Short mmCIF file of C-alpha atoms (C1' of nucleotides) in Angstrom, two decimals:
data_model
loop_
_atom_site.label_atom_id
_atom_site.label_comp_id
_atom_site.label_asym_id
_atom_site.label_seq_id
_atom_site.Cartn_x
_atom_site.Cartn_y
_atom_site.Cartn_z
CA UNK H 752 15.71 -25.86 -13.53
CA UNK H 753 15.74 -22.02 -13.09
CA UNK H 754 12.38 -21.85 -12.69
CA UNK H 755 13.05 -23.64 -9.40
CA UNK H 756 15.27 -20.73 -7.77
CA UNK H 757 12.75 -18.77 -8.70
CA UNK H 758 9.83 -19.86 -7.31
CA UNK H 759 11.88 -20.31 -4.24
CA UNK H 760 13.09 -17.24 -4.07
CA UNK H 761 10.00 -15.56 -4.54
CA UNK H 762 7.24 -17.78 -3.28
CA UNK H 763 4.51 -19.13 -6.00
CA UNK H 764 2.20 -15.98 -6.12
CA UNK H 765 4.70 -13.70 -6.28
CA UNK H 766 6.53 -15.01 -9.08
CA UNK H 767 4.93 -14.43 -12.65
CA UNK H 768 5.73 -16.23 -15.45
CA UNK H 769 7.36 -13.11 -17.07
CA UNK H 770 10.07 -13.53 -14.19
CA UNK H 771 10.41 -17.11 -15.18
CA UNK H 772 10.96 -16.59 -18.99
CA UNK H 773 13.35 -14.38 -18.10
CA UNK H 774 15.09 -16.39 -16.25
CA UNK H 775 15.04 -18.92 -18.10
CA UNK H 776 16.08 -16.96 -21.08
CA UNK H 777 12.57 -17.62 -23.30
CA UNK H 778 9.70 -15.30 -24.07
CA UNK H 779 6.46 -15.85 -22.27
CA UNK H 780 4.65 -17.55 -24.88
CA UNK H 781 8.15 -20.01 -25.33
CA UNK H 782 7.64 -20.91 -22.00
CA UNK H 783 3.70 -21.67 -22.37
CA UNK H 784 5.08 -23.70 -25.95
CA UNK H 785 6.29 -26.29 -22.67
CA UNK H 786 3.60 -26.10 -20.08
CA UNK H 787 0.32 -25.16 -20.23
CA UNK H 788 -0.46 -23.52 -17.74
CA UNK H 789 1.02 -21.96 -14.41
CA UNK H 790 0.02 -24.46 -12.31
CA UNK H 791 1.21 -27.25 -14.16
CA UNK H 792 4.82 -25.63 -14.53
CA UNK H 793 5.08 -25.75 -10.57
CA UNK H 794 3.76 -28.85 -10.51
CA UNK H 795 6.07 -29.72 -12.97
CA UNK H 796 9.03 -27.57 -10.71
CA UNK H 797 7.97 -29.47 -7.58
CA UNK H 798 8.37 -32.84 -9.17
CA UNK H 799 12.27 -32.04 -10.22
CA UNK H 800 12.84 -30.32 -7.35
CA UNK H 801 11.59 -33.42 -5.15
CA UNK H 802 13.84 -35.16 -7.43
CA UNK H 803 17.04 -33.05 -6.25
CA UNK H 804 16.07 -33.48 -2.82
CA UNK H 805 16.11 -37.56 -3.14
CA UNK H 806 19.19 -37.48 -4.49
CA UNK H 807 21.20 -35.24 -2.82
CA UNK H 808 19.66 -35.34 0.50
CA UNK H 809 17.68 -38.57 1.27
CA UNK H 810 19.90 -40.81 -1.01
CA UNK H 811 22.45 -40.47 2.43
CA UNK H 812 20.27 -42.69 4.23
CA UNK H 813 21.38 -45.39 2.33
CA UNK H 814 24.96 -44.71 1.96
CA UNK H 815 25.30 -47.97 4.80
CA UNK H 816 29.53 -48.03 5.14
CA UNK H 817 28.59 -44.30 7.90
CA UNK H 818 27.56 -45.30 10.90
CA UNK H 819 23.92 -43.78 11.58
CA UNK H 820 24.96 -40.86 13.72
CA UNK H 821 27.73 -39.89 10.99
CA UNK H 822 24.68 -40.38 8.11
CA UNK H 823 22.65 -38.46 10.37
CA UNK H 824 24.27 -35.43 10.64
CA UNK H 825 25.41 -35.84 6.74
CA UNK H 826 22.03 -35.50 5.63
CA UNK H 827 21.00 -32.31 7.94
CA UNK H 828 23.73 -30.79 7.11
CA UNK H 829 23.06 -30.93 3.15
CA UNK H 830 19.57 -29.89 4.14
CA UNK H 831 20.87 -27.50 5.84
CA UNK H 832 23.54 -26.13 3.13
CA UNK H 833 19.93 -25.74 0.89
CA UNK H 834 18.19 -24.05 3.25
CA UNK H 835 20.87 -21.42 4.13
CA UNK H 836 21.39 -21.24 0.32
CA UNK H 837 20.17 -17.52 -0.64
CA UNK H 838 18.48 -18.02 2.90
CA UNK H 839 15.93 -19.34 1.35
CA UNK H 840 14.72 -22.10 3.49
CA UNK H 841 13.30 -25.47 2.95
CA UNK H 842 11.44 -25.31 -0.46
CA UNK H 843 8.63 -27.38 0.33
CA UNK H 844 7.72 -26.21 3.88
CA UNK H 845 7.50 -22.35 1.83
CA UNK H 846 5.13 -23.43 -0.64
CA UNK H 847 3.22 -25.43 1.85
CA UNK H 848 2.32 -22.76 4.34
CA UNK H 849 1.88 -20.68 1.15
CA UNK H 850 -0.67 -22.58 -0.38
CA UNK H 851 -1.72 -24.31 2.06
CA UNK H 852 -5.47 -23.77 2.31
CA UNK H 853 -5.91 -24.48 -1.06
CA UNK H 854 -4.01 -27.45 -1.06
CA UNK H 855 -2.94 -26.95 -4.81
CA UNK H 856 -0.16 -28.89 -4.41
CA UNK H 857 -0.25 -31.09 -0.84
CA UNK H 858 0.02 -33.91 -2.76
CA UNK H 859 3.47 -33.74 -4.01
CA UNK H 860 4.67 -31.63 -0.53
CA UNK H 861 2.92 -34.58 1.70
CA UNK H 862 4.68 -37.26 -0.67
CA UNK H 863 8.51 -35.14 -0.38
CA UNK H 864 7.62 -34.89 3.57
CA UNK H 865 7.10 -38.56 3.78
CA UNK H 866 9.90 -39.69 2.04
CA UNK H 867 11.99 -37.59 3.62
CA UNK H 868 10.38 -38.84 7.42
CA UNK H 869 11.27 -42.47 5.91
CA UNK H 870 14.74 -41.70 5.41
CA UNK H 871 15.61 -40.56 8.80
CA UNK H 872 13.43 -43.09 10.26
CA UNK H 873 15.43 -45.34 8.15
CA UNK H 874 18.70 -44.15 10.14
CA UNK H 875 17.18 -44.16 13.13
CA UNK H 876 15.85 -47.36 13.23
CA UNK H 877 19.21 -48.64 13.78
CA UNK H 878 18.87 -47.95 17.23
CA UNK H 879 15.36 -48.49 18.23
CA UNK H 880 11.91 -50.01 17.32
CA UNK H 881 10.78 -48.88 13.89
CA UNK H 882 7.65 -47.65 15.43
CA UNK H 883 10.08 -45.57 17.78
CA UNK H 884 12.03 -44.73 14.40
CA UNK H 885 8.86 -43.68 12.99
CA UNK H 886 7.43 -41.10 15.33
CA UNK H 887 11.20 -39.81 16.34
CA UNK H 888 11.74 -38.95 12.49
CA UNK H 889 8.78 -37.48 12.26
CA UNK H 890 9.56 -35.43 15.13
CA UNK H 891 12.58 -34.44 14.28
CA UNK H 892 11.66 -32.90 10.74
CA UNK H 893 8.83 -30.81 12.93
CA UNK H 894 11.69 -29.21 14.73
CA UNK H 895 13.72 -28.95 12.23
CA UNK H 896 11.24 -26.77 10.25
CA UNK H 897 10.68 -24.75 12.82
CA UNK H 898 14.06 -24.18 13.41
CA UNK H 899 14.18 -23.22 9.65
CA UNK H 900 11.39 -20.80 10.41
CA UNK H 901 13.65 -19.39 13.26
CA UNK H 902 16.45 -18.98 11.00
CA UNK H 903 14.75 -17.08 7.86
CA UNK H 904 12.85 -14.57 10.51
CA UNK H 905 16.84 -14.00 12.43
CA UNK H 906 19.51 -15.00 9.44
CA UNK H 907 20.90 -16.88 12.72
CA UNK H 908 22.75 -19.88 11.36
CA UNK H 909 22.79 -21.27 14.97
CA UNK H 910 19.03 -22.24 15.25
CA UNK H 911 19.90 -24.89 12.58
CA UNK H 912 23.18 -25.88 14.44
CA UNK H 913 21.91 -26.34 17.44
CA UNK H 914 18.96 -28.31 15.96
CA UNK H 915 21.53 -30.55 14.29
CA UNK H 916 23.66 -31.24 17.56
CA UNK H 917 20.28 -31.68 19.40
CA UNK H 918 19.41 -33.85 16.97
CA UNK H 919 22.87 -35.89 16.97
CA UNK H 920 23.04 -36.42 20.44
CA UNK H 921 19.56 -37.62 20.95
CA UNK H 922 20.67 -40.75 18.32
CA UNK H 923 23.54 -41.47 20.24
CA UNK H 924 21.74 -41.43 23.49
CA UNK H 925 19.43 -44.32 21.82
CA UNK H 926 22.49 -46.00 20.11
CA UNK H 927 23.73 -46.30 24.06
CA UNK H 928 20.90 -47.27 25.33
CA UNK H 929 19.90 -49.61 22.59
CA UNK H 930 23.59 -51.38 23.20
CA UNK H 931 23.10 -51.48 27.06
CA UNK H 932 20.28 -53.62 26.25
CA UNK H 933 21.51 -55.97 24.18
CA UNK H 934 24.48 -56.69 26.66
CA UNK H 935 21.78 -57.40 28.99
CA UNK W 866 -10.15 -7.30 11.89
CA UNK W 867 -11.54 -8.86 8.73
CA UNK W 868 -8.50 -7.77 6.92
CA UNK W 869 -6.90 -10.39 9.43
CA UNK W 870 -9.10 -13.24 8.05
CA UNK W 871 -8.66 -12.54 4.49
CA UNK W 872 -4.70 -12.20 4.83
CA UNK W 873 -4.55 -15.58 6.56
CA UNK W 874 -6.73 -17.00 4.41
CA UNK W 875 -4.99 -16.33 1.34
CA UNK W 876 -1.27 -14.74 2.31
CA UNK W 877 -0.16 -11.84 1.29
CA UNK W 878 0.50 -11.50 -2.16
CA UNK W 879 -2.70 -13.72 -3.23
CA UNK W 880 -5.14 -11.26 -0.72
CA UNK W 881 -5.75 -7.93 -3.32
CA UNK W 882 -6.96 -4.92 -2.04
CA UNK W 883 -10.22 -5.28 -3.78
CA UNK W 884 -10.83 -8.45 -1.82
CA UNK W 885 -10.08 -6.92 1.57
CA UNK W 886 -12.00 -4.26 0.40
CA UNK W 887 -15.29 -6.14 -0.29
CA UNK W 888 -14.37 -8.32 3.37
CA UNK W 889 -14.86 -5.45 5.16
CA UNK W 890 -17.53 -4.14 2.91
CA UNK W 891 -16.14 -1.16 1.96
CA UNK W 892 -14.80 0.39 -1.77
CA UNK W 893 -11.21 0.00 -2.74
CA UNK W 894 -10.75 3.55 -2.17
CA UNK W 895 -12.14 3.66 0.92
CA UNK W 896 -9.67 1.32 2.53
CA UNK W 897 -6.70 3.41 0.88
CA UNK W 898 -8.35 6.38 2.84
CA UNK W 899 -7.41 4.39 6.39
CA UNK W 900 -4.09 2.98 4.72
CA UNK W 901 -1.92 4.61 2.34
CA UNK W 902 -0.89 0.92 1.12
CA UNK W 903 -0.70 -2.51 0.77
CA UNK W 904 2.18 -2.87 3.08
CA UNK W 905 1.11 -0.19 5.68
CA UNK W 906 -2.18 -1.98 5.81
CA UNK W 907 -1.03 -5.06 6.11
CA UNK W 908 1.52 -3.84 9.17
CA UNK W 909 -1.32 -2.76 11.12
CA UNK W 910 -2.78 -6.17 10.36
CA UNK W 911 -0.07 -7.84 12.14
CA UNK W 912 -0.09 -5.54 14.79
CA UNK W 913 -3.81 -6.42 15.33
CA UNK W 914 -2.78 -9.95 15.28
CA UNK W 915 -0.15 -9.47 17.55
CA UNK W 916 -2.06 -8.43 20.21
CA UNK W 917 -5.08 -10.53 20.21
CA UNK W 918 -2.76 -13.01 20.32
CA UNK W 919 -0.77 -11.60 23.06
CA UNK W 920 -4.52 -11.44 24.88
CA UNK W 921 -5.89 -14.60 23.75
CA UNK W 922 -2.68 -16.77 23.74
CA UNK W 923 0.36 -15.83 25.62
CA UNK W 924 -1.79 -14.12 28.47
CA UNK W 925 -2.52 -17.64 29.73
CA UNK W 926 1.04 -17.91 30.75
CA UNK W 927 0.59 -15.30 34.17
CA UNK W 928 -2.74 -17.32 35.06
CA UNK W 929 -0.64 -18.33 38.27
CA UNK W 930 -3.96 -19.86 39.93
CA UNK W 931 -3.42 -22.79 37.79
CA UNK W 932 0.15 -25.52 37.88
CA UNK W 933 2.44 -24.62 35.23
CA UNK W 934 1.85 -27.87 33.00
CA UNK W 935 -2.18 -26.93 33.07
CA UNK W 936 -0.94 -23.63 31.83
CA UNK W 937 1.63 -25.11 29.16
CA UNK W 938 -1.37 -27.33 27.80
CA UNK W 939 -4.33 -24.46 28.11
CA UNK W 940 -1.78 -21.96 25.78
CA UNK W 941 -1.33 -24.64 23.47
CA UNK W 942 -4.46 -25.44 23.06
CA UNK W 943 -5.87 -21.72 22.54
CA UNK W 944 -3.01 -21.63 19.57
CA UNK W 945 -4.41 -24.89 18.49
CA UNK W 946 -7.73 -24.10 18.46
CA UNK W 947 -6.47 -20.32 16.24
CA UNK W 948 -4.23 -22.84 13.79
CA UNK W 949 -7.68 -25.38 13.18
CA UNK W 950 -9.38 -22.44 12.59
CA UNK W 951 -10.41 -22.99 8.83
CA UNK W 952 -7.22 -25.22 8.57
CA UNK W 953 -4.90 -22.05 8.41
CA UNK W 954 -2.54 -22.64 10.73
CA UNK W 955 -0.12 -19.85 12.60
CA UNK W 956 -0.60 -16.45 11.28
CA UNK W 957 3.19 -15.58 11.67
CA UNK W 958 4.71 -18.53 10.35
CA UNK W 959 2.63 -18.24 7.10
CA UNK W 960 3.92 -14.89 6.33
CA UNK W 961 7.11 -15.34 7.76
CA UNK W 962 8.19 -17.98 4.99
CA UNK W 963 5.97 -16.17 2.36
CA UNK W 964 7.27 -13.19 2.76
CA UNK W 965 10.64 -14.03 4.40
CA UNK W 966 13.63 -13.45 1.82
CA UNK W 967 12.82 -9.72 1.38
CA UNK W 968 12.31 -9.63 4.89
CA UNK W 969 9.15 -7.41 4.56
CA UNK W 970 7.73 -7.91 7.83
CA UNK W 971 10.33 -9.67 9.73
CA UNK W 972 10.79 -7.26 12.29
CA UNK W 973 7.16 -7.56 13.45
CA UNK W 974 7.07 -11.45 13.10
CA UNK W 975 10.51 -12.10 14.90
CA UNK W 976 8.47 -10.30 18.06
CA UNK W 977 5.71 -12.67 17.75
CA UNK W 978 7.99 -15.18 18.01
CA UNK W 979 10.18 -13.87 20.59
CA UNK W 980 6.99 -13.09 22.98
CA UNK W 981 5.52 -16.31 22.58
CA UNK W 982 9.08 -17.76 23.45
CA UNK W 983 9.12 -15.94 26.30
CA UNK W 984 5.77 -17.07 27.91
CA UNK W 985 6.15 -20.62 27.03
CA UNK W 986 9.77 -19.85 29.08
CA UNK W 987 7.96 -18.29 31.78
CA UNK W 988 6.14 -21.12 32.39
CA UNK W 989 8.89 -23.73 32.11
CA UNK W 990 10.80 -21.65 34.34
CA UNK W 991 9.50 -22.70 37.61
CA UNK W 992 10.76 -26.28 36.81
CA UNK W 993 13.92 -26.10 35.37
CA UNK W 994 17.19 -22.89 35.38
CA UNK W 995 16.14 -20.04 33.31
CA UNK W 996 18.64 -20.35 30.64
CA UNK W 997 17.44 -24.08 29.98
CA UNK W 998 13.58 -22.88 30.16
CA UNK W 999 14.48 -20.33 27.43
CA UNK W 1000 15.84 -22.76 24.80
CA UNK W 1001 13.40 -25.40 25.55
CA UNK W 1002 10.67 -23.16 25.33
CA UNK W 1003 12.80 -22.18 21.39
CA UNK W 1004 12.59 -25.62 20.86
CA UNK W 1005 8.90 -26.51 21.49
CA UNK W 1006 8.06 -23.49 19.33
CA UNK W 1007 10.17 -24.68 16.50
CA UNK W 1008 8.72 -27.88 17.06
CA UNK W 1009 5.07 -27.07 17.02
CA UNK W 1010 5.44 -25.11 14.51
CA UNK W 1011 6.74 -27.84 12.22
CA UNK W 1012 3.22 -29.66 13.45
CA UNK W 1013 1.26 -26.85 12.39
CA UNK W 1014 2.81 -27.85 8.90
CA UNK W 1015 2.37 -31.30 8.93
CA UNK W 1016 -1.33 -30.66 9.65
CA UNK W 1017 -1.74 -27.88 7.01
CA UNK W 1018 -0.35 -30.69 4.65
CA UNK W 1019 -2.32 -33.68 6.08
CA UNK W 1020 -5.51 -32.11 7.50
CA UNK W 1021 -4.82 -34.17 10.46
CA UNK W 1022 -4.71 -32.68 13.83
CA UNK W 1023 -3.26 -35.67 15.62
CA UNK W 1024 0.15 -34.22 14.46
CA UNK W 1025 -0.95 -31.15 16.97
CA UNK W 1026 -2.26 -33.63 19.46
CA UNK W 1027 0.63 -35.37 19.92
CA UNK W 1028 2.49 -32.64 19.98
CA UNK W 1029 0.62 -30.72 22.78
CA UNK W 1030 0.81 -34.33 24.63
CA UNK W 1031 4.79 -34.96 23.84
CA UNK W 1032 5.19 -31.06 25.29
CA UNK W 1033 3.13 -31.47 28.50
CA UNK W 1034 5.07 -35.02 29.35
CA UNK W 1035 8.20 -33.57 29.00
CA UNK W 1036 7.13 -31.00 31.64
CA UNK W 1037 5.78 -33.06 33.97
CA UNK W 1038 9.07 -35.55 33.78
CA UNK W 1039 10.96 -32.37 34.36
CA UNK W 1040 8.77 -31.33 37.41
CA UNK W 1041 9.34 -34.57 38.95
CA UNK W 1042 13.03 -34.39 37.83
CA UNK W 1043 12.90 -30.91 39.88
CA UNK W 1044 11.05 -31.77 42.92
CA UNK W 1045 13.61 -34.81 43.40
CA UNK W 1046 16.42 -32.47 42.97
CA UNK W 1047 15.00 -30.19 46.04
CA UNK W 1048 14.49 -33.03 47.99
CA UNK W 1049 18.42 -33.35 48.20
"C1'" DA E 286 13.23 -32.91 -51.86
"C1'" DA E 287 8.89 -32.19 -49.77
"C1'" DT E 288 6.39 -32.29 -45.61
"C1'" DT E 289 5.48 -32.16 -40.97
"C1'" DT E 290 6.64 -31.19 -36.38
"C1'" DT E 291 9.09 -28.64 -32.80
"C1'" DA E 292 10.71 -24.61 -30.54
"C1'" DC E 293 10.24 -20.32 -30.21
"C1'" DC E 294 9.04 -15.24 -31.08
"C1'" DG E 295 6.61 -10.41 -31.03
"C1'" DA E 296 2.27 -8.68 -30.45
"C1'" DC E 297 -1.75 -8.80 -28.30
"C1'" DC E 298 -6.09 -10.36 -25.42
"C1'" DG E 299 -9.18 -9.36 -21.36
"C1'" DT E 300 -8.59 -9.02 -16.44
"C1'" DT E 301 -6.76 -7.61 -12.29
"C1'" DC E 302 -3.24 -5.34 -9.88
"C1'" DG E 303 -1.91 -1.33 -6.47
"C1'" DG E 304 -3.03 3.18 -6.33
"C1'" DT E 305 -5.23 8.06 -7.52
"C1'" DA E 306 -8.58 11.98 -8.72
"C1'" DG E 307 -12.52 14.30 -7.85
"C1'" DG E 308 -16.76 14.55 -5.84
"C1'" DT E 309 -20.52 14.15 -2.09
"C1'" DA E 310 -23.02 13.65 2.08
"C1'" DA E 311 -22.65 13.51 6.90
"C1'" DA E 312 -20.35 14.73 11.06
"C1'" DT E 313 -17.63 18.14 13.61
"C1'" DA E 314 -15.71 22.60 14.76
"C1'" DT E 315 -16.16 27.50 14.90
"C1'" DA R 1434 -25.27 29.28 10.44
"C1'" DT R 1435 -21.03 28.63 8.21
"C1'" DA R 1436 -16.73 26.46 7.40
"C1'" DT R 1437 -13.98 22.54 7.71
"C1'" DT R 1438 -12.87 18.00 8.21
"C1'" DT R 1439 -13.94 13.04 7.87
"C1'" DA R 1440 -15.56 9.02 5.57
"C1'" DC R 1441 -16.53 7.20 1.75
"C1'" DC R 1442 -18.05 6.76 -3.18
"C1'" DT R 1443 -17.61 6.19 -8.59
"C1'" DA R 1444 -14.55 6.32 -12.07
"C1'" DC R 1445 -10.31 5.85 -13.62
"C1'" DC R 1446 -4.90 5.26 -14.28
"C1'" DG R 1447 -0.70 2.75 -16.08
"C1'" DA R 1448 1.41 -1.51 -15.24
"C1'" DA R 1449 1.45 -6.22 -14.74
"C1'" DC R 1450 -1.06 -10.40 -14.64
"C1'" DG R 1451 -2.02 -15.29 -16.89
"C1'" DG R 1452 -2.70 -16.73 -21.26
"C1'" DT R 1453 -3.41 -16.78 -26.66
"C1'" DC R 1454 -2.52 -15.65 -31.53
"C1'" DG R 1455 -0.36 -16.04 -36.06
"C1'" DG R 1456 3.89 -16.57 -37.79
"C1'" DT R 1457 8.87 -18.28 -38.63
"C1'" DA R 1458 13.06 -20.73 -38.85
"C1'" DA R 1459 15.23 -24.89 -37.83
"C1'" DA R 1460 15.03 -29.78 -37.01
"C1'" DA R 1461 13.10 -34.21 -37.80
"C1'" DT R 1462 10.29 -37.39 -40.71
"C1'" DT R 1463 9.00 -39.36 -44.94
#
DNA sequence: AATTTTACCGACCGTTCGGTAGGTAAATAT
DNA sequence: ATATTTACCTACCGAACGGTCGGTAAAATT
């Protein structure tokens, strides 16, 4: 949907609906013909784009013939190729701190947060407790939208390398450790 | 500065003039006799920002009275308590991704950022080569900041808890870690 | 073939936006 | 005491906002 890269783009507030027939090619009122209201267009926006993410992003978690370092990196490195994408930075973590007070759409963002914490929890789990898996995942994603946040202020592509290879060689620290053990 | 309130509050684009105006209790055109505009006023904003939270914040990195992981955990905790403050979260980062892809305000923010990285370094320092206390300190910024999310979303400050708890630990393992190395 | 529904348009609604013009009363400078 | 500057007001500007209106041409239903 266009009206996706444009709310991304632009942020929520700053993008009016004129903008978004326009890019879409309608008039204003065709676009209303489809959604009621504003609101319920980005909700509408939100839901495709968590879509997207699932499919292109997450789904690599499952893609089991990779072995979990290799799936690892494969999936923050599409995230990655999105954020870096117009520099625009991870979609959901923008309209979260945007809206954030309100909380006009946590819902969704808290649901596309926690799936994608499952997924890499999923990976990591290979090589520790799921518990461990859990927490690390959710760990990692804090960083890794921070490191985001480092990279739209500079344009410095290496804060999200250097997450990536931080983030690497943490998992194959565990996968050694976790195979130390089981030879014990 | 109540400007400073109603900017956080609501971001940038969703704070009008009138509404700053009536925050600080003034007309519309009174405010544009201070500021000439939106974006001047809201410069000076940050600039206000930035130092109380040079003051309030990073100053607790030179209290050399106390041992550097009581200092890592009291600067923290200040930002904590500034990010629980009506659920708003950082300042900087909020603006940064609203207002990130045109870059408005970058130069400003990117100082934030790069002061704050510098005091949490300065503290780190005494335990561990400066070039490692510089990207850790990177990292734990990115990191927290990525909590500060997670609690904007969730409303639950454990995710900054466990954060300020994961940072301090690593510290004091890498205190130890130094001690044992000037043992030698 | 007649009817209904769908998709869309140009024009317009009241409101709010960022910003300005002109005036006034108090403080300051001379 | 007079002149000037400062701080602030009411009233207003054109543009843009989110959203609605009545209408139309094509597609789908009957």
């Amino acid at each position: 949907m266009r009206c996706w890269e444009e709310f991304h783009l632009n942020g929520y507030y700053n993008t009016s609906m004129q903008k978004l027939a326009a890019a879409t090619g309608l008039q204003k009122a065709g676009l209303y013909h489809h959604y009621p209201t504003k609101e319920d267009l980005m909700r509408r926006v939100m839901e495709f784009a968590l879509d997207q993410f699932r499919s292109y992003v997450l789904a690599v978690s499952t893609e089991l013939d990779l072995p979990p370092e290799q799936r690892l990196e494969k999936l923050l490195r599409r995230h990655k190729k999105l954020a870096i994408l117009h520099r625009r930075g991870c979609f959901f973590a923008n309209i979260a701190l945007e809206t954030g007070r309100e909380g006009l759409f946590n819902e969704v963002l808290k649901t596309g947060m926690m799936d994608w914490a499952d997924a890499v929890s999923k990976i990591l789990s290979e090589y520790m407790p799921a518990g461990a898996a859990q927490s690390e995942a959710l760990r990692l994603i804090m960083e890794y939208e921070g490191a985001v946040l480092f990279y739209k202020l500079t344009a410095e592509e290496e804060h999200l390398e250097a997450f990536i290879h931080r983030a690497v060689t943490n998992l194959k620290r565990a996968s050694e450790h976790s195979i130390s053990l089981k030879q014990v």
